[in-house]
PDB file of C-alpha atoms in Angstrom:
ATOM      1  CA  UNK A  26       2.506  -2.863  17.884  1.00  0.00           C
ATOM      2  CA  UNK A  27       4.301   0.000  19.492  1.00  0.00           C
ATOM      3  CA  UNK A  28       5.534   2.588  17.599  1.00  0.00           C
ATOM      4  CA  UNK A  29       9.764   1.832  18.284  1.00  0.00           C
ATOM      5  CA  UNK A  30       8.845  -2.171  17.232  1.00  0.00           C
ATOM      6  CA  UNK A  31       6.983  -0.498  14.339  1.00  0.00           C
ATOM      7  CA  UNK A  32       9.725   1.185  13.098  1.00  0.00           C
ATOM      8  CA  UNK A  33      12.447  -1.529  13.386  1.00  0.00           C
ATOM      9  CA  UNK A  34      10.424  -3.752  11.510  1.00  0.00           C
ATOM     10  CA  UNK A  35       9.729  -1.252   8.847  1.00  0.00           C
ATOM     11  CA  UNK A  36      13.386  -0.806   8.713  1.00  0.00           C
ATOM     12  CA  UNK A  37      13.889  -4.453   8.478  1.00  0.00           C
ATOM     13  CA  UNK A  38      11.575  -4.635   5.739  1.00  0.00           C
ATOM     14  CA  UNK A  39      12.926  -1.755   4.148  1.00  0.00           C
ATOM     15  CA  UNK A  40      16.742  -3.353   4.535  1.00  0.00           C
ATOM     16  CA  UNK A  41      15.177  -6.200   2.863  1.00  0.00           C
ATOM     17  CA  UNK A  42      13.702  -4.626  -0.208  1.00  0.00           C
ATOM     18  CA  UNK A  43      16.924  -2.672  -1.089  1.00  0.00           C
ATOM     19  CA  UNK A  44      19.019  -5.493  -0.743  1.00  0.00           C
ATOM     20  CA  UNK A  45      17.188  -7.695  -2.217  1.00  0.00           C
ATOM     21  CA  UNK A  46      18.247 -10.424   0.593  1.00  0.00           C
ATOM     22  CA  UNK A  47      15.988 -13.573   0.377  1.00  0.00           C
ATOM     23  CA  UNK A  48      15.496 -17.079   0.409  1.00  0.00           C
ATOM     24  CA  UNK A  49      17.754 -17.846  -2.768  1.00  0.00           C
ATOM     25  CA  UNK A  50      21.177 -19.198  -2.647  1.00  0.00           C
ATOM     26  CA  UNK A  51      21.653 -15.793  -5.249  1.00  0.00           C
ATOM     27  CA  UNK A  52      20.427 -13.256  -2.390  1.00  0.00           C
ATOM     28  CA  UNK A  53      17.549 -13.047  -4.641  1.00  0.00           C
ATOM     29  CA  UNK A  54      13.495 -13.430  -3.085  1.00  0.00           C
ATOM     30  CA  UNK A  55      13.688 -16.776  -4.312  1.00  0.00           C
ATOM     31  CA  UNK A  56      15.457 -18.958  -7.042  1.00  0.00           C
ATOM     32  CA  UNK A  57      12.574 -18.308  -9.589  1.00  0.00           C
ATOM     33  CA  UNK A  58      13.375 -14.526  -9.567  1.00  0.00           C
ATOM     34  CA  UNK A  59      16.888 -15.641 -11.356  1.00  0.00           C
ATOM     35  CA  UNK A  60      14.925 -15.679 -14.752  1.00  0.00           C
ATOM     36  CA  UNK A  61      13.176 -12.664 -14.089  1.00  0.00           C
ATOM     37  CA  UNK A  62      14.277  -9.044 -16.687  1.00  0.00           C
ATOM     38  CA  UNK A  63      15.035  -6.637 -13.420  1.00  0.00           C
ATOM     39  CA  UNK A  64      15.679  -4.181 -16.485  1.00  0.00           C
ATOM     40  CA  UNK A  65      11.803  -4.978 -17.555  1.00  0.00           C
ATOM     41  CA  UNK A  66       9.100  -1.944 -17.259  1.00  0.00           C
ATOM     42  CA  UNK A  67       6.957  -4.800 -15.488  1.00  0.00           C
ATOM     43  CA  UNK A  68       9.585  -5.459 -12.867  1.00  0.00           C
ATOM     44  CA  UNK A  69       9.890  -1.761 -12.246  1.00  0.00           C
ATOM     45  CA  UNK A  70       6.380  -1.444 -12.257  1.00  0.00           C
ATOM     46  CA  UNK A  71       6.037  -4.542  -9.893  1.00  0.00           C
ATOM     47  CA  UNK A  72       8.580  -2.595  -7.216  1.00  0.00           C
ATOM     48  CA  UNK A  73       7.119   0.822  -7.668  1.00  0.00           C
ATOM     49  CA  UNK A  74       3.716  -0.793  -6.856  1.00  0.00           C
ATOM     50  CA  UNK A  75       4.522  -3.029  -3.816  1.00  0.00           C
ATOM     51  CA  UNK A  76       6.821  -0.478  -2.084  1.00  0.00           C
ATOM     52  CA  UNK A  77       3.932   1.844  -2.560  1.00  0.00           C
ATOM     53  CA  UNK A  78       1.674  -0.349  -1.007  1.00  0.00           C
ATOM     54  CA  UNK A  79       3.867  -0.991   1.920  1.00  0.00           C
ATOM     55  CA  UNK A  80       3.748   3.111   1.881  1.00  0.00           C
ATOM     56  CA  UNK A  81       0.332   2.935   2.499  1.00  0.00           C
ATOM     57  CA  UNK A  82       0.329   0.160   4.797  1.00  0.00           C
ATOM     58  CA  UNK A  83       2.432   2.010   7.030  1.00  0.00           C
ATOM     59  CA  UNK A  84       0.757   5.313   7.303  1.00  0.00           C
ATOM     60  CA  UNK A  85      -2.710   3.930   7.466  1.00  0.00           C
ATOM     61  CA  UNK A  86      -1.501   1.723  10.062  1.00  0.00           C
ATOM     62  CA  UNK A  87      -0.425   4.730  12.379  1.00  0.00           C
ATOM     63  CA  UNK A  88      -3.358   6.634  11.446  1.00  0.00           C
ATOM     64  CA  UNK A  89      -5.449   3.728  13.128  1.00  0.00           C
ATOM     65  CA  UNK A  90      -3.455   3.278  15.920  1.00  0.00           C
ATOM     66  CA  UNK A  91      -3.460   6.923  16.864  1.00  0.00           C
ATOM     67  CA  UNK A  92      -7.162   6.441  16.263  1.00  0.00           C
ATOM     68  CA  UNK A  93      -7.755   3.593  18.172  1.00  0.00           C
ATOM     69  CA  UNK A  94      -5.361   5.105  21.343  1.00  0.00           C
ATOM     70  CA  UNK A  95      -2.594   1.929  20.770  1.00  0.00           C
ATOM     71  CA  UNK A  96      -0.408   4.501  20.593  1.00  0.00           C
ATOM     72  CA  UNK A  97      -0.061   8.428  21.492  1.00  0.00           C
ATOM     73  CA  UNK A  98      -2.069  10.536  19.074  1.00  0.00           C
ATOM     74  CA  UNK A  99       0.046  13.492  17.778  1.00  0.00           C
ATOM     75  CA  UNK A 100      -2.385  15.792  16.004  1.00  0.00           C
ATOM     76  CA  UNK A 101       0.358  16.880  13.412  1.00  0.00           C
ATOM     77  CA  UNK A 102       1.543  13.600  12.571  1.00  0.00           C
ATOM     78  CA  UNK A 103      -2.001  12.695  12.089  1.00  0.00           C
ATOM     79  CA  UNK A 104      -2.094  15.471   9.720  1.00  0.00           C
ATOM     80  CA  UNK A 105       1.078  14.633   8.142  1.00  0.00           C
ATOM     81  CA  UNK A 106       0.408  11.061   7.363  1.00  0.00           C
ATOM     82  CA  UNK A 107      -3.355  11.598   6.276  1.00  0.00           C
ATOM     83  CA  UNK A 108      -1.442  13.851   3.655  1.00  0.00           C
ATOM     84  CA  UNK A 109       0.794  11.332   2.539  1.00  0.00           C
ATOM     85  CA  UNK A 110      -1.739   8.667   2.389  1.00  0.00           C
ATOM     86  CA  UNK A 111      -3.954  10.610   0.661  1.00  0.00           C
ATOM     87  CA  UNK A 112      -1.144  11.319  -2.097  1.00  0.00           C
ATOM     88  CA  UNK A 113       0.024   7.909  -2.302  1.00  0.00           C
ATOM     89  CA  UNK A 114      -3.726   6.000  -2.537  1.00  0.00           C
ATOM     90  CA  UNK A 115      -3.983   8.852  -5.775  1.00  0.00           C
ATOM     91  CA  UNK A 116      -0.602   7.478  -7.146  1.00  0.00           C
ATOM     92  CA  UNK A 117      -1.907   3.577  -6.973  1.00  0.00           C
ATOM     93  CA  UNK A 118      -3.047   2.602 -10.213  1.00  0.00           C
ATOM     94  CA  UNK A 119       0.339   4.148 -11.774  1.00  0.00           C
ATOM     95  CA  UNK A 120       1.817   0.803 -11.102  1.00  0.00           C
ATOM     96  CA  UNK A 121      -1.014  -0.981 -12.774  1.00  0.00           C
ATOM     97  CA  UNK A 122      -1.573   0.478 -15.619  1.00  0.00           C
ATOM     98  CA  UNK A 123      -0.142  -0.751 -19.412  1.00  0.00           C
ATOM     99  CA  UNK A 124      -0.212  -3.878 -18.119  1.00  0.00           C
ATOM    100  CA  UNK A 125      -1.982  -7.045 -18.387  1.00  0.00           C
ATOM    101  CA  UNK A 126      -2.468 -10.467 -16.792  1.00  0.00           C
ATOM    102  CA  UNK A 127       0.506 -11.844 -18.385  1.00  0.00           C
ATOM    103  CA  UNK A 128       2.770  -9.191 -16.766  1.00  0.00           C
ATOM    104  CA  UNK A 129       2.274 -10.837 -13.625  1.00  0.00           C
ATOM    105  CA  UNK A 130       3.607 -14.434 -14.543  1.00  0.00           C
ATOM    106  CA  UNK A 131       6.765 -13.099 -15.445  1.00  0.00           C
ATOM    107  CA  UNK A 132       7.104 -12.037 -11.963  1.00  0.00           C
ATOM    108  CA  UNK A 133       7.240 -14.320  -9.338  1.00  0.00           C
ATOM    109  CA  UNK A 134       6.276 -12.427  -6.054  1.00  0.00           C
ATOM    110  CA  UNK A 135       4.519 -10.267  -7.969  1.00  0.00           C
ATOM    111  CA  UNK A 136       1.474 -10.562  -5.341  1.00  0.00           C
ATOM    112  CA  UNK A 137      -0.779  -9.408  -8.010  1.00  0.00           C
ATOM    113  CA  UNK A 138      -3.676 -12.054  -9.264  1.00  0.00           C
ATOM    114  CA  UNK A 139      -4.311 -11.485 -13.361  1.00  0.00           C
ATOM    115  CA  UNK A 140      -8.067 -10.886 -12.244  1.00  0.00           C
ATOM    116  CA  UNK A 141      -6.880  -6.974 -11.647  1.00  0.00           C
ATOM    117  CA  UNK A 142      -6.303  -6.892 -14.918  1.00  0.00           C
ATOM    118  CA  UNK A 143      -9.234  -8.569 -16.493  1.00  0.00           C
ATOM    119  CA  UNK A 144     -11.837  -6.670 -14.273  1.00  0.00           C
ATOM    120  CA  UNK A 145     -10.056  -3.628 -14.463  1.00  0.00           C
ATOM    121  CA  UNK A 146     -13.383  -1.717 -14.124  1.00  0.00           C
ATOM    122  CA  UNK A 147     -13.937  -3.046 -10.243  1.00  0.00           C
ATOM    123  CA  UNK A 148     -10.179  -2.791  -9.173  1.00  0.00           C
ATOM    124  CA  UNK A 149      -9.897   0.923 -10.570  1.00  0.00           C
ATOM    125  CA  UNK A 150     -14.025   1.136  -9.115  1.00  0.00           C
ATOM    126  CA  UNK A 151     -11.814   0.156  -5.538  1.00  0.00           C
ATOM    127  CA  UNK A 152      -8.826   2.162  -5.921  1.00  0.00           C
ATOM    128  CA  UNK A 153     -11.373   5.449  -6.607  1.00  0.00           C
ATOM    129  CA  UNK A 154     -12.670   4.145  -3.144  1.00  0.00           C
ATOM    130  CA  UNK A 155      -9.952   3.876  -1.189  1.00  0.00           C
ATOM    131  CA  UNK A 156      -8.721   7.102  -2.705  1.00  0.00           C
ATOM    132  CA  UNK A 157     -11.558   8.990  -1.948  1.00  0.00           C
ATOM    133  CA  UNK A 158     -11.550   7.376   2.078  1.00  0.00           C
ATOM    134  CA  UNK A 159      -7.986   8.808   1.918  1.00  0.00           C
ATOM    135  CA  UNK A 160      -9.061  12.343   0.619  1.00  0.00           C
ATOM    136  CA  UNK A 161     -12.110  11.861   3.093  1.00  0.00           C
ATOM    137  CA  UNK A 162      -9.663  11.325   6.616  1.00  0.00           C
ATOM    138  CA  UNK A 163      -6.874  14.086   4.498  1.00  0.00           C
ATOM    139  CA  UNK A 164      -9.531  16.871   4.751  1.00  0.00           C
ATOM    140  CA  UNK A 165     -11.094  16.445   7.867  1.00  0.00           C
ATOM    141  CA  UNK A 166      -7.316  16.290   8.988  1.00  0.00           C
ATOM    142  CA  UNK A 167      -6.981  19.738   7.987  1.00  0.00           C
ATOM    143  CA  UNK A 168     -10.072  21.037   9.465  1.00  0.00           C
ATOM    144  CA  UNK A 169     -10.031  23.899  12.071  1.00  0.00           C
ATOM    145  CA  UNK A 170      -9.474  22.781  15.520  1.00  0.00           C
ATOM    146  CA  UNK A 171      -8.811  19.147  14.273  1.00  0.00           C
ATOM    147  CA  UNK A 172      -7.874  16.766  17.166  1.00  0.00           C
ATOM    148  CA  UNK A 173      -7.491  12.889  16.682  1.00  0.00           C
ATOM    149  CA  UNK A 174     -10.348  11.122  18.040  1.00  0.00           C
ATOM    150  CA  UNK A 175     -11.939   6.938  18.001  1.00  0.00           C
ATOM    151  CA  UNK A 176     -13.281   8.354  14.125  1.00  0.00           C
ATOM    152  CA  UNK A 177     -10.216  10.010  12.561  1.00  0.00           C
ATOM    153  CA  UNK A 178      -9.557   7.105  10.697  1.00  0.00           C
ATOM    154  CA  UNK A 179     -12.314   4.985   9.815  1.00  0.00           C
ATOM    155  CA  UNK A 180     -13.579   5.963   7.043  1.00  0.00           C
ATOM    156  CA  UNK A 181     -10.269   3.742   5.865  1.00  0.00           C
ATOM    157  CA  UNK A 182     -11.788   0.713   7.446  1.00  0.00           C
ATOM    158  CA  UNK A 183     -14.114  -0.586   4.963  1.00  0.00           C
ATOM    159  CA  UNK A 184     -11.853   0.244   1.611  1.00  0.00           C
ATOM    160  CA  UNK A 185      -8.385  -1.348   3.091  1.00  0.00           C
ATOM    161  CA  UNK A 186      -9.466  -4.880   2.135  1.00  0.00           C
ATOM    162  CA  UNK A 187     -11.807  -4.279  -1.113  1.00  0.00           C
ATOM    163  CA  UNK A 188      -8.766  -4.770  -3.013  1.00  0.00           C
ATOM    164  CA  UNK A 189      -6.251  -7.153  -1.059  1.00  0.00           C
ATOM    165  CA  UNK A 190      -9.270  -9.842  -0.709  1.00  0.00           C
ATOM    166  CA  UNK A 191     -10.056 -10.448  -4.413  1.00  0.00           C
ATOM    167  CA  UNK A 192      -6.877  -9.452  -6.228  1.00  0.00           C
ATOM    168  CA  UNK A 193      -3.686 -10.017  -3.712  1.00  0.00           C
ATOM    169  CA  UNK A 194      -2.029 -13.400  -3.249  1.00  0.00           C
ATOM    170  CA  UNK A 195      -1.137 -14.295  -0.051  1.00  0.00           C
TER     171      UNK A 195
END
């Protein structure tokens, strides 16, 4: 995707998220989000986790394509985003935590399955991964005489979908 699409539809996305425009005749997601406590520490929780992880998505996703060539490499935005990622993938299981399987059938479009929260072990066993693939890419960002080359970014490859296969809906 080049980077000017990239950005619109982040921006879309974005527009969509704070407006909370939808698919229900209420502007809400959907008509089951009606019934849901937007005042609840699992909704906020819910939000704070899912914008994160669109966060991620993004950043990792420019990493990559700088990585792969798609698009123009810029050394210091490499830099830049490796930081943020790296941040972000440590702020993950914020959005998690204090909850349990149950939190997630309150919220419809929560994304979550319950399974993070009854094998907590593996899913926080993940997140330590993906963390420290984000730490990995973050420091060698910051390396003397770093330049963006075909290996900047994978050592993000194999953690991206540890998580989203077992424990994100669809």
């Amino acid at each position: 995707m080049k980077p000017a699409t990239r950005a619109i539809a982040f921006s879309v996305v974005a527009l969509f998220v704070i407006s909370g425009c939808g698919g229900g005749s209420d502007g809400s997601a959907d008509a089951n989000m009606a019934a849901v406590d937007e005042d609840s520490p699992e909704f906020a929780a819910m939000q704070y986790r899912q914008g994160l992880m669109h966060v991620m998505g993004y950043k990792i996703a420019t990493l990559r394509d700088m990585a792969e060539g798609t698009i123009e490499a810029n050394d210091a935005v490499f830099v830049k985003y490796a930081a943020d990622l790296a941040t972000a993938a440590h702020m993950l299981l914020e959005g998690f935590e204090g909850m349990d399987a149950s939190s997630t059938d309150a919220l419809p479009g929560s994304g979550a399955f319950p399974d993070v929260w009854s094998n907590w072990d593996d899913f926080a066993q993940k997140a330590a991964e993906l963390q420290a693939a984000a730490d990995e890419v973050n420091v060698a960002a910051n390396a003397p005489g770093f330049t963006v080359t075909a290996e900047s970014a994978e050592p993000l490859g194999p953690v991206c979908g540890n998580c989203h296969r077992p424990y994100r809906q669809r």
